[in-house]
Coordinates of C-alpha atoms in Angstrom, one line a residue:
Chain A
M14 CA 37.7 -16.2 -17.8
M15 CA 40.1 -16.4 -14.9
I16 CA 38.5 -15.7 -11.6
S17 CA 40.7 -13.3 -9.6
E18 CA 41.4 -14.1 -6.0
P19 CA 39.1 -11.4 -4.4
H20 CA 36.1 -12.7 -6.4
K21 CA 36.7 -16.3 -5.5
D22 CA 37.0 -15.3 -1.8
M23 CA 33.5 -14.0 -1.5
A24 CA 32.0 -16.9 -3.4
A25 CA 34.2 -19.3 -1.4
E26 CA 33.0 -17.7 1.9
V27 CA 29.4 -18.2 1.0
L28 CA 29.9 -21.8 -0.2
S29 CA 31.9 -22.6 2.9
R30 CA 28.8 -21.6 4.9
V31 CA 26.7 -23.8 2.7
H32 CA 29.0 -26.8 3.3
T33 CA 28.9 -26.3 7.0
G34 CA 25.1 -26.1 6.9
E35 CA 25.1 -22.5 8.2
C36 CA 23.5 -21.3 4.9
K37 CA 20.7 -23.3 3.3
K38 CA 18.5 -22.8 0.3
R39 CA 14.9 -22.2 1.1
S40 CA 12.8 -24.7 -0.7
R41 CA 10.4 -23.9 -3.5
G42 CA 7.6 -25.0 -1.2
Y43 CA 8.5 -22.3 1.3
F44 CA 8.0 -19.6 -1.3
V45 CA 4.8 -21.2 -2.6
A46 CA 3.4 -21.3 0.9
R47 CA 4.5 -17.7 1.5
A48 CA 2.9 -16.5 -1.7
F49 CA -0.3 -18.4 -0.7
L50 CA -0.4 -16.7 2.7
W51 CA 0.1 -13.2 1.3
G52 CA -2.6 -14.0 -1.3
A53 CA -4.9 -15.2 1.5
L54 CA -4.2 -12.1 3.5
V55 CA -5.1 -9.9 0.5
L56 CA -8.3 -11.8 0.0
S57 CA -9.2 -11.6 3.7
L58 CA -8.6 -7.9 3.8
A59 CA -10.5 -7.3 0.6
A60 CA -13.5 -9.4 1.9
S61 CA -13.5 -7.5 5.2
V62 CA -13.4 -4.2 3.5
S63 CA -16.3 -5.1 1.2
L64 CA -18.4 -6.7 4.0
I65 CA -18.0 -3.7 6.3
A66 CA -18.7 -1.2 3.5
S67 CA -21.9 -3.2 2.6
F68 CA -23.0 -3.3 6.2
I69 CA -22.5 0.5 6.6
I70 CA -24.6 1.1 3.4
F71 CA -27.2 -1.5 4.7
N72 CA -27.3 0.2 8.1
E73 CA -28.0 3.7 6.6
Y74 CA -30.8 2.4 4.4
I75 CA -32.5 0.0 6.8
S76 CA -32.5 2.6 9.6
G77 CA -33.8 5.3 7.4
E78 CA -31.0 7.6 8.3
N79 CA -30.2 8.2 4.7
H80 CA -33.3 10.4 4.5
L81 CA -31.7 12.9 6.9
L82 CA -29.7 14.1 3.9
S83 CA -32.9 15.5 2.4
F84 CA -33.7 17.6 5.5
G85 CA -31.3 20.4 4.7
W86 CA -28.0 21.3 6.4
R87 CA -29.3 20.4 9.9
G88 CA -30.3 17.0 8.6
A89 CA -26.9 16.6 6.9
M90 CA -25.1 17.5 10.2
A91 CA -27.3 15.0 12.1
F92 CA -26.5 12.3 9.5
L93 CA -22.8 12.9 9.9
T94 CA -23.0 12.9 13.6
I95 CA -24.8 9.5 13.9
L96 CA -22.7 7.7 11.3
P97 CA -21.0 4.5 12.7
W98 CA -17.6 6.2 13.0
S99 CA -15.9 3.3 14.8
L100 CA -16.8 1.1 11.9
I101 CA -15.7 3.7 9.4
L102 CA -12.4 4.1 11.2
L103 CA -11.9 0.3 11.1
E104 CA -12.7 0.4 7.4
I105 CA -10.1 3.1 6.8
L106 CA -7.5 1.1 8.7
L107 CA -8.3 -2.0 6.7
L108 CA -8.1 -0.1 3.4
I109 CA -4.6 1.2 4.4
A110 CA -3.5 -2.3 5.4
L111 CA -4.8 -3.6 2.0
E112 CA -2.9 -0.9 0.2
V113 CA 0.3 -1.8 2.1
V114 CA -0.1 -5.5 1.3
A115 CA -1.0 -4.9 -2.3
R116 CA 2.2 -2.9 -2.8
R117 CA 4.1 -6.2 -2.3
F118 CA 2.9 -7.3 -5.6
S119 CA 4.1 -5.9 -8.9
F120 CA 0.6 -4.6 -9.9
G121 CA 0.7 -2.7 -6.6
Y122 CA 4.1 -1.0 -6.7
R123 CA 3.9 -0.1 -10.3
T124 CA 0.8 1.9 -9.6
P125 CA 0.9 5.3 -7.9
I126 CA -0.4 5.2 -4.3
L127 CA -3.5 7.4 -4.8
Y128 CA -4.5 5.5 -8.0
L129 CA -4.1 2.1 -6.2
F130 CA -6.1 3.4 -3.2
G131 CA -8.8 4.7 -5.5
G132 CA -8.9 1.3 -7.2
I133 CA -9.2 -0.5 -3.9
I134 CA -12.0 1.8 -2.8
A135 CA -13.8 1.3 -6.1
F136 CA -13.4 -2.4 -5.9
G137 CA -14.7 -2.4 -2.3
V138 CA -17.8 -0.3 -3.2
F139 CA -18.5 -2.5 -6.2
V140 CA -18.4 -5.7 -4.2
A141 CA -20.3 -4.1 -1.4
A142 CA -23.1 -3.2 -3.8
L143 CA -23.2 -6.8 -5.0
I144 CA -23.4 -8.1 -1.4
N145 CA -26.3 -5.7 -0.8
T146 CA -28.3 -7.4 -3.6
T147 CA -28.3 -10.5 -1.5
P148 CA -30.4 -11.0 1.7
I149 CA -27.3 -11.8 3.8
H150 CA -27.5 -8.6 6.0
Q151 CA -31.3 -8.9 6.5
M152 CA -30.8 -12.6 7.6
L153 CA -28.0 -11.6 10.0
L154 CA -30.2 -8.7 11.4
D155 CA -33.0 -11.2 12.0
K156 CA -30.6 -13.5 13.9
A157 CA -29.3 -10.5 15.9
D158 CA -32.9 -9.5 16.8
H159 CA -33.4 -13.0 18.3
D160 CA -30.1 -12.7 20.2
D161 CA -28.7 -15.4 18.0
L162 CA -25.7 -13.6 16.5
P163 CA -22.5 -13.5 18.6
V164 CA -19.8 -10.8 18.3
V165 CA -21.3 -8.6 15.5
G166 CA -24.9 -8.9 16.8
R167 CA -24.7 -5.6 18.7
W168 CA -23.8 -3.8 15.5
Y169 CA -26.9 -5.2 13.7
K170 CA -29.2 -4.4 16.7
A171 CA -27.9 -0.8 16.8
V172 CA -29.8 -0.4 13.5
H173 CA -33.0 0.0 15.5
D174 CA -31.6 2.7 17.8
S175 CA -33.0 6.2 17.8
H176 CA -30.5 9.0 18.3
E177 CA -32.5 11.3 20.4
S178 CA -29.6 13.3 21.7
E179 CA -28.7 14.1 18.1
G180 CA -32.3 15.1 17.4
V181 CA -33.2 12.0 15.3
F182 CA -36.3 9.9 16.2
R183 CA -37.9 6.8 14.7
G184 CA -41.4 5.4 15.2
V185 CA -44.7 4.2 13.8
I186 CA -47.6 6.7 13.5
V187 CA -50.5 5.8 15.8
S188 CA -52.7 8.8 15.2
V189 CA -52.8 11.8 12.9
A190 CA -54.3 15.3 13.7
T191 CA -54.4 18.6 11.8
D192 CA -50.8 19.6 12.1
T193 CA -49.5 16.9 14.5
F194 CA -49.3 13.2 14.7
V195 CA -48.3 10.8 17.4
V196 CA -45.6 8.2 17.0
A197 CA -44.7 5.2 19.0
H198 CA -41.2 3.6 19.1
N199 CA -40.5 0.2 20.6
D200 CA -37.4 -1.7 19.5
L201 CA -37.9 -4.2 22.3
D202 CA -34.8 -3.2 24.2
N203 CA -36.5 -1.4 27.1
D204 CA -34.4 1.7 26.9
P205 CA -35.5 5.4 27.2
D206 CA -36.1 5.9 23.5
D207 CA -39.1 3.5 23.7
G208 CA -42.5 5.2 24.1
V209 CA -45.0 7.6 22.6
K210 CA -44.2 11.2 21.3
M211 CA -46.2 13.9 19.7
V212 CA -44.7 15.4 16.6
M213 CA -45.3 19.1 15.6
L214 CA -45.1 19.3 11.8
P215 CA -43.1 22.0 10.1
P216 CA -45.2 24.4 7.9
S217 CA -43.8 22.8 4.7
I218 CA -45.3 19.3 5.5
Q219 CA -49.0 18.4 5.5
A220 CA -50.4 16.0 8.1
T221 CA -52.6 14.5 5.4
S222 CA -49.4 13.1 3.8
F223 CA -49.1 10.6 6.6
H224 CA -51.3 7.7 7.8
T225 CA -51.7 5.6 10.8
G226 CA -49.2 2.7 10.6
D227 CA -46.6 4.6 8.6
R228 CA -43.0 4.1 9.7
V229 CA -41.3 7.5 9.9
I230 CA -37.9 9.0 10.7
I231 CA -38.1 12.4 12.2
A232 CA -35.4 15.1 12.7
G233 CA -36.2 17.8 15.2
D234 CA -35.9 19.3 18.7
A235 CA -37.5 17.3 21.6
T236 CA -39.0 18.7 24.8
N237 CA -40.4 16.1 27.1
S238 CA -42.7 14.0 24.9
M239 CA -43.1 16.6 22.1
I240 CA -40.9 16.9 19.0
Q241 CA -40.7 20.1 16.9
A242 CA -39.8 18.6 13.6
Y243 CA -37.8 20.1 10.8
G244 CA -37.8 17.0 8.7
I245 CA -40.0 13.9 8.4
E246 CA -39.9 11.0 5.9
R247 CA -41.5 7.7 5.5
W248 CA -39.1 4.7 5.3
Chain B
M24 CA 40.2 -21.8 -13.1
D25 CA 39.1 -21.2 -16.7
T26 CA 35.4 -20.6 -16.9
S27 CA 35.4 -19.2 -20.4
G28 CA 32.8 -21.8 -21.2
T29 CA 30.4 -19.9 -19.1
Q30 CA 31.0 -16.6 -20.9
K31 CA 28.0 -16.8 -23.1
V32 CA 25.7 -18.2 -20.5
T33 CA 23.0 -15.8 -19.3
D34 CA 22.6 -14.8 -15.7
E35 CA 19.2 -16.4 -15.8
D36 CA 20.7 -19.8 -16.9
L37 CA 23.3 -19.5 -14.2
A38 CA 20.6 -18.9 -11.6
T39 CA 18.7 -21.9 -12.8
R40 CA 21.9 -24.0 -12.5
V41 CA 22.4 -22.7 -8.9
R42 CA 18.9 -23.8 -8.2
E43 CA 19.8 -27.3 -9.4
G44 CA 22.8 -27.3 -7.1
E45 CA 25.7 -26.3 -9.4
E46 CA 28.2 -24.5 -7.2
Q47 CA 30.4 -23.3 -10.1
A48 CA 27.4 -21.4 -11.5
F49 CA 27.1 -19.6 -8.2
V50 CA 30.8 -18.7 -8.3
E51 CA 30.3 -17.3 -11.8
L52 CA 27.3 -15.2 -10.7
V53 CA 29.3 -13.8 -7.8
S54 CA 32.2 -13.0 -10.2
R55 CA 29.8 -11.1 -12.5
Y56 CA 28.0 -9.1 -9.8
Q57 CA 30.5 -8.6 -6.9
A58 CA 32.2 -5.5 -8.4
K59 CA 28.9 -4.1 -9.5
L60 CA 27.3 -4.4 -6.1
L61 CA 30.4 -3.1 -4.3
R62 CA 30.3 0.0 -6.6
Y63 CA 26.6 0.4 -6.0
G64 CA 27.2 0.1 -2.3
H65 CA 30.0 2.7 -2.3
K66 CA 27.8 5.2 -4.1
F67 CA 24.7 4.5 -1.9
L68 CA 26.3 4.2 1.5
S69 CA 29.2 6.0 3.1
D70 CA 32.7 4.8 3.4
Q71 CA 32.2 4.3 7.1
D72 CA 29.7 1.5 6.4
P73 CA 30.8 -2.2 6.1
I74 CA 30.0 -2.4 2.4
E75 CA 32.0 -5.6 1.7
D76 CA 30.2 -7.4 4.6
V77 CA 26.8 -6.2 3.3
V78 CA 27.6 -7.3 -0.2
Q79 CA 28.7 -10.7 1.1
D80 CA 25.3 -10.9 3.0
V81 CA 23.6 -10.1 -0.3
F82 CA 25.2 -13.1 -1.9
V83 CA 24.2 -15.3 1.1
K84 CA 20.6 -14.1 0.6
V85 CA 20.8 -14.7 -3.1
Y86 CA 21.8 -18.3 -2.4
Q87 CA 19.2 -18.8 0.3
N88 CA 16.4 -17.4 -1.9
I89 CA 17.5 -18.7 -5.3
N90 CA 14.3 -20.9 -5.5
S91 CA 12.2 -17.7 -5.5
F92 CA 13.8 -16.4 -8.6
D93 CA 11.6 -16.7 -11.7
A94 CA 13.9 -17.6 -14.6
S95 CA 11.5 -16.1 -17.1
R96 CA 12.4 -12.7 -15.7
R97 CA 15.7 -10.9 -15.6
F98 CA 18.2 -11.7 -12.9
S99 CA 19.8 -8.3 -12.7
P100 CA 16.9 -6.4 -11.1
W101 CA 16.3 -9.3 -8.7
I102 CA 19.8 -9.3 -7.3
Y103 CA 19.9 -5.5 -7.2
R104 CA 16.6 -5.5 -5.3
I105 CA 18.1 -7.8 -2.6
A106 CA 21.1 -5.4 -2.5
H107 CA 18.8 -2.3 -2.3
N108 CA 17.0 -3.9 0.7
A109 CA 20.3 -4.7 2.4
F110 CA 21.7 -1.2 1.9
V111 CA 18.4 0.4 3.1
N112 CA 18.6 -1.7 6.3
V113 CA 22.1 -0.4 6.9
L114 CA 20.9 3.2 6.6
R115 CA 18.0 2.5 8.9
K116 CA 20.3 1.0 11.5
R117 CA 22.6 4.0 11.2
S118 CA 19.6 6.4 11.1
R119 CA 21.8 9.3 10.4
E120 CA 20.3 9.9 7.1
P121 CA 16.7 8.5 7.2
M122 CA 15.1 7.3 4.0
L123 CA 11.8 8.9 3.0
V124 CA 8.9 7.7 5.1
L125 CA 6.3 8.8 2.6
D126 CA 7.6 9.8 -0.9
F127 CA 5.1 12.2 -2.4
D128 CA 6.4 11.2 -5.9
L129 CA 4.7 7.8 -5.3
L130 CA 1.2 9.4 -4.9
V131 CA 0.3 10.2 -8.5
S132 CA 1.5 9.3 -12.0
H133 CA 4.3 11.2 -13.6
Y134 CA 5.1 11.2 -17.3
S135 CA 8.7 10.4 -18.0
S136 CA 10.7 9.2 -20.9
E137 CA 14.2 7.9 -20.8
E138 CA 15.0 9.8 -24.0
D139 CA 14.5 13.0 -21.9
T140 CA 17.2 12.1 -19.5
A141 CA 20.4 11.0 -21.1
G142 CA 22.3 10.6 -24.3
D143 CA 25.7 8.9 -24.2
R144 CA 27.6 12.2 -23.9
E145 CA 25.6 13.2 -20.9
R146 CA 25.9 9.8 -19.2
S147 CA 29.7 10.0 -19.4
D148 CA 29.7 13.6 -18.2
V149 CA 27.5 12.9 -15.3
K150 CA 29.6 9.9 -14.3
V151 CA 32.6 12.3 -13.9
A152 CA 30.5 14.8 -12.0
I153 CA 29.1 12.0 -9.7
E154 CA 32.6 11.1 -8.5
K155 CA 32.9 14.7 -7.2
G156 CA 29.6 15.2 -5.4
I157 CA 27.3 12.2 -5.0
Q158 CA 27.9 11.9 -1.2
E159 CA 26.4 15.3 -0.7
L160 CA 23.0 14.1 -2.0
S161 CA 20.3 12.4 0.1
P162 CA 20.3 8.6 0.0
A163 CA 17.3 8.3 -2.3
Y164 CA 18.9 10.6 -4.8
R165 CA 22.4 9.0 -4.5
E166 CA 20.8 5.6 -5.1
I167 CA 18.9 6.5 -8.2
I168 CA 21.9 8.4 -9.7
A169 CA 24.1 5.3 -9.0
L170 CA 21.6 2.9 -10.6
Y171 CA 21.0 4.9 -13.7
Y172 CA 24.3 6.6 -14.5
V173 CA 26.9 4.2 -12.9
E174 CA 25.2 0.8 -13.2
E175 CA 23.5 1.9 -16.4
L176 CA 20.2 0.3 -15.7
S177 CA 17.0 1.2 -17.5
Y178 CA 13.9 2.9 -16.0
A179 CA 12.0 -0.4 -16.1
E180 CA 14.8 -2.2 -14.3
I181 CA 15.1 0.6 -11.7
S182 CA 11.4 0.5 -11.2
E183 CA 11.6 -3.2 -10.4
I184 CA 14.5 -2.7 -8.0
L185 CA 13.0 0.2 -6.0
H186 CA 9.4 -1.0 -6.4
V187 CA 8.2 2.3 -7.6
P188 CA 6.3 3.3 -10.7
I189 CA 8.4 4.0 -13.8
G190 CA 7.2 7.6 -13.8
T191 CA 8.5 8.1 -10.3
V192 CA 12.0 6.8 -11.5
G193 CA 12.0 9.6 -14.1
I194 CA 10.9 12.4 -11.7
R195 CA 13.3 11.3 -9.0
L196 CA 16.2 11.2 -11.4
R197 CA 15.4 14.7 -12.7
R198 CA 15.3 15.9 -9.1
A199 CA 18.6 14.1 -8.3
R200 CA 20.3 15.7 -11.2
A201 CA 19.0 19.1 -10.2
A202 CA 20.2 18.6 -6.7
L203 CA 23.6 17.6 -8.0
Q204 CA 23.8 20.6 -10.2
K205 CA 22.8 22.9 -7.4
H206 CA 25.5 21.4 -5.2
F207 CA 28.1 22.0 -7.9
K208 CA 27.0 25.6 -8.5
E209 CA 27.1 26.4 -4.8
N210 CA 30.6 25.1 -4.6
G211 CA 31.7 26.8 -7.8
V212 CA 32.4 23.5 -9.6
L213 CA 31.9 23.2 -13.3
T214 CA 28.9 20.9 -13.9
Y215 CA 28.2 18.5 -16.6
D216 CA 26.1 21.1 -18.3
D217 CA 29.0 23.4 -18.4
I218 CA 31.4 20.9 -19.9

């Protein structure tokens, strides 16, 4: 096949740049390193997504806040209000970043966006559940309680917080009467939610259901040191 | 220079030889793809754009990145992907006709079959119609019409070039054809369905 002049010109122009050193082939090692870095980024994002998801789940169970969902619509609203929204927002941003990076790979761009996003969420939840079968979060919480966990320690210590302004209280029962009991809360941080409160039980709950020493989560309206409860659960 | 000896050599073999440093193999690859990429560029971009310069830059990128080409895969989608990125960058810089930021066709799966789209008669009819009206379409529609009807690439190849699911290729092509037909009807031009 004869190469016509215009074709040769374009190839010749590129090759002249090669000969002058202006245009160089990137080495195989460059592409291997680049693929490795992208892969490492995907793994890092996936690990972060899973760890944060597992911590959020851990937080809800260890704090007892998951019981708010059984307290009717008021409890559900309180649950939504006190969720760790900054962490959830971070999680969403990481999920989006992971989706964007995953679409650089053929398995990513061949999959519709919503399906890929759903797959990433499912993967994150699965790995989060696996993480929560290990004692890692409890160990980190113990370190945080001893002020031995930098950076993320404050997130772990926040597990102990009551959310009094949202009508959610936590404590240990110190005495039980006919239709009331007294709870004490002390998470050793010397803030206003520490102390003793009297809890007025709703008609649907019997005081005999509870005993001294029970750890409870309470949803209700507080006036001074008295709580008119609409939901109480042991945790 | 007679390169008839390279006639039966595949693009993938030529790419492998370029990787090994054979310049003549690169010249042959340019000769095989220059006209195709110029045609693709003329359909995708406007005549005001420096299409020849962009295509030359595409070949520079092909040379620079030849070591990333996997010879077990097809060369054609690989070079068209480089060209696609180069043309999209031209459009972004021009920013007169922005590409879709979020294409809703990418969100969910779409069923599509190439058999639904074109037989030989329709392909040739559409090619004629394209010469008359493709510049009136949006860039995303122009591109997919050019790749399928002019460059005669398959759904799978277009999926690899545009980095979209195969179903999205089908749905976007159907919408592009509908937009082209609408343009012709509005301008009182016989469409390929009328031929």
